[in-house]
PDB file of C-alpha atoms in Angstrom:
ATOM      1  CA  MET A   1      39.362 143.815  45.542  1.00 71.00           C
ATOM      2  CA  ASN A   2      38.375 146.018  48.589  1.00 90.00           C
ATOM      3  CA  SER A   3      36.677 149.311  48.022  1.00 92.00           C
ATOM      4  CA  GLN A   4      39.360 151.373  50.002  1.00 93.00           C
ATOM      5  CA  ILE A   5      42.309 150.106  47.575  1.00 93.00           C
ATOM      6  CA  LEU A   6      39.931 150.721  44.571  1.00 94.00           C
ATOM      7  CA  ASN A   7      39.260 154.406  45.867  1.00 94.00           C
ATOM      8  CA  GLU A   8      43.031 154.978  46.343  1.00 96.00           C
ATOM      9  CA  LYS A   9      43.734 153.777  42.905  1.00 95.00           C
ATOM     10  CA  LEU A  10      41.396 155.910  41.461  1.00 96.00           C
ATOM     11  CA  GLU A  11      42.674 158.935  43.361  1.00 96.00           C
ATOM     12  CA  LEU A  12      46.304 158.005  42.197  1.00 95.00           C
ATOM     13  CA  ILE A  13      45.013 157.884  38.574  1.00 95.00           C
ATOM     14  CA  GLN A  14      43.368 161.191  39.015  1.00 96.00           C
ATOM     15  CA  TRP A  15      46.606 162.763  40.561  1.00 95.00           C
ATOM     16  CA  LEU A  16      48.800 161.226  37.732  1.00 95.00           C
ATOM     17  CA  SER A  17      46.512 162.577  34.864  1.00 95.00           C
ATOM     18  CA  THR A  18      47.023 166.220  36.202  1.00 95.00           C
ATOM     19  CA  LEU A  19      50.839 165.783  37.158  1.00 94.00           C
ATOM     20  CA  GLU A  20      53.169 168.067  35.539  1.00 94.00           C
ATOM     21  CA  ASP A  21      56.185 167.777  37.406  1.00 95.00           C
ATOM     22  CA  THR A  22      58.661 165.902  35.177  1.00 94.00           C
ATOM     23  CA  SER A  23      60.960 164.913  38.158  1.00 95.00           C
ATOM     24  CA  ILE A  24      58.152 163.149  39.908  1.00 95.00           C
ATOM     25  CA  ILE A  25      57.059 161.502  36.730  1.00 95.00           C
ATOM     26  CA  LYS A  26      60.665 160.217  36.119  1.00 95.00           C
ATOM     27  CA  LYS A  27      60.745 158.918  39.757  1.00 95.00           C
ATOM     28  CA  LEU A  28      57.650 157.055  39.386  1.00 94.00           C
ATOM     29  CA  VAL A  29      58.623 155.545  35.980  1.00 93.00           C
ATOM     30  CA  GLN A  30      61.868 154.470  37.644  1.00 91.00           C
ATOM     31  CA  PHE A  31      59.995 152.987  40.585  1.00 90.00           C
ATOM     32  CA  ARG A  32      58.008 150.971  38.177  1.00 90.00           C
ATOM     33  CA  LYS A  33      61.042 149.701  36.482  1.00 86.00           C
ATOM     34  CA  GLU A  34      62.536 148.684  39.746  1.00 82.00           C
ATOM     35  CA  GLU A  35      59.124 146.713  41.011  1.00 83.00           C
ATOM     36  CA  THR A  36      59.108 144.834  37.576  1.00 80.00           C
ATOM     37  CA  LYS A  37      62.643 143.557  37.867  1.00 81.00           C
ATOM     38  CA  ASP A  38      63.300 140.013  38.132  1.00 86.00           C
ATOM     39  CA  TRP A  39      63.926 139.249  41.911  1.00 85.00           C
ATOM     40  CA  TRP A  40      66.250 136.305  41.000  1.00 90.00           C
ATOM     41  CA  ASN A  41      68.784 139.188  40.006  1.00 87.00           C
ATOM     42  CA  SER A  42      68.648 140.849  43.362  1.00 86.00           C
ATOM     43  CA  ILE A  43      69.173 138.006  45.736  1.00 90.00           C
ATOM     44  CA  SER A  44      72.628 136.880  46.789  1.00 94.00           C
ATOM     45  CA  ASP A  45      74.577 133.916  45.235  1.00 95.00           C
ATOM     46  CA  GLU A  46      74.160 131.867  48.530  1.00 96.00           C
ATOM     47  CA  GLU A  47      70.276 132.379  48.138  1.00 96.00           C
ATOM     48  CA  LYS A  48      70.408 131.259  44.686  1.00 96.00           C
ATOM     49  CA  LYS A  49      72.579 128.318  45.667  1.00 96.00           C
ATOM     50  CA  SER A  50      69.985 127.179  48.344  1.00 96.00           C
ATOM     51  CA  ILE A  51      67.136 127.496  46.007  1.00 96.00           C
ATOM     52  CA  GLU A  52      68.892 125.552  43.086  1.00 96.00           C
ATOM     53  CA  LYS A  53      69.620 122.930  45.867  1.00 95.00           C
ATOM     54  CA  GLY A  54      65.970 122.650  46.718  1.00 94.00           C
ATOM     55  CA  ILE A  55      64.980 122.242  43.343  1.00 95.00           C
ATOM     56  CA  ALA A  56      67.564 119.602  42.589  1.00 96.00           C
ATOM     57  CA  GLU A  57      66.514 117.613  45.696  1.00 94.00           C
ATOM     58  CA  ALA A  58      62.803 118.081  44.666  1.00 93.00           C
ATOM     59  CA  ASP A  59      63.744 116.819  41.190  1.00 95.00           C
ATOM     60  CA  GLU A  60      65.187 113.937  42.869  1.00 95.00           C
ATOM     61  CA  ASN A  61      62.137 113.326  44.898  1.00 92.00           C
ATOM     62  CA  ASP A  62      64.356 113.908  47.941  1.00 92.00           C
ATOM     63  CA  VAL A  63      61.912 115.781  50.015  1.00 91.00           C
ATOM     64  CA  THR A  64      60.021 115.608  53.178  1.00 89.00           C
ATOM     65  CA  PRO A  65      56.295 115.283  53.105  1.00 91.00           C
ATOM     66  CA  HIS A  66      54.327 118.555  54.496  1.00 91.00           C
ATOM     67  CA  THR A  67      52.943 116.368  57.513  1.00 92.00           C
ATOM     68  CA  GLU A  68      56.329 115.707  58.521  1.00 91.00           C
ATOM     69  CA  ALA A  69      57.795 119.200  58.007  1.00 89.00           C
ATOM     70  CA  ARG A  70      54.912 120.535  59.935  1.00 91.00           C
ATOM     71  CA  LYS A  71      55.466 118.349  63.036  1.00 91.00           C
ATOM     72  CA  LEU A  72      59.153 119.266  63.010  1.00 88.00           C
ATOM     73  CA  TYR A  73      58.375 123.235  62.978  1.00 89.00           C
ATOM     74  CA  GLU A  74      55.126 123.139  64.377  1.00 89.00           C
ATOM     75  CA  LYS A  75      56.300 125.157  67.530  1.00 87.00           C
ATOM     76  CA  TRP A  76      57.088 128.232  65.204  1.00 85.00           C
ATOM     77  CA  LEU A  77      53.747 127.966  63.077  1.00 78.00           C
TER      78      LEU A  77
END
């Protein structure tokens, strides 16, 4: 972990340890809850169907090798 991030974390810890504003504390707790939610519940039904289709295709071994996919999409990579 780079030292700048570590310093920022320590500053946040120090700030939190002295924080007395309950509204900010509640907002931070809510933010933490939102960050730990399962992303699956926040995507659309269309995205879920697409992912499930991809999993089913992979389970049936109906996949394209990475080398072939890379050739197809090379101009965007």
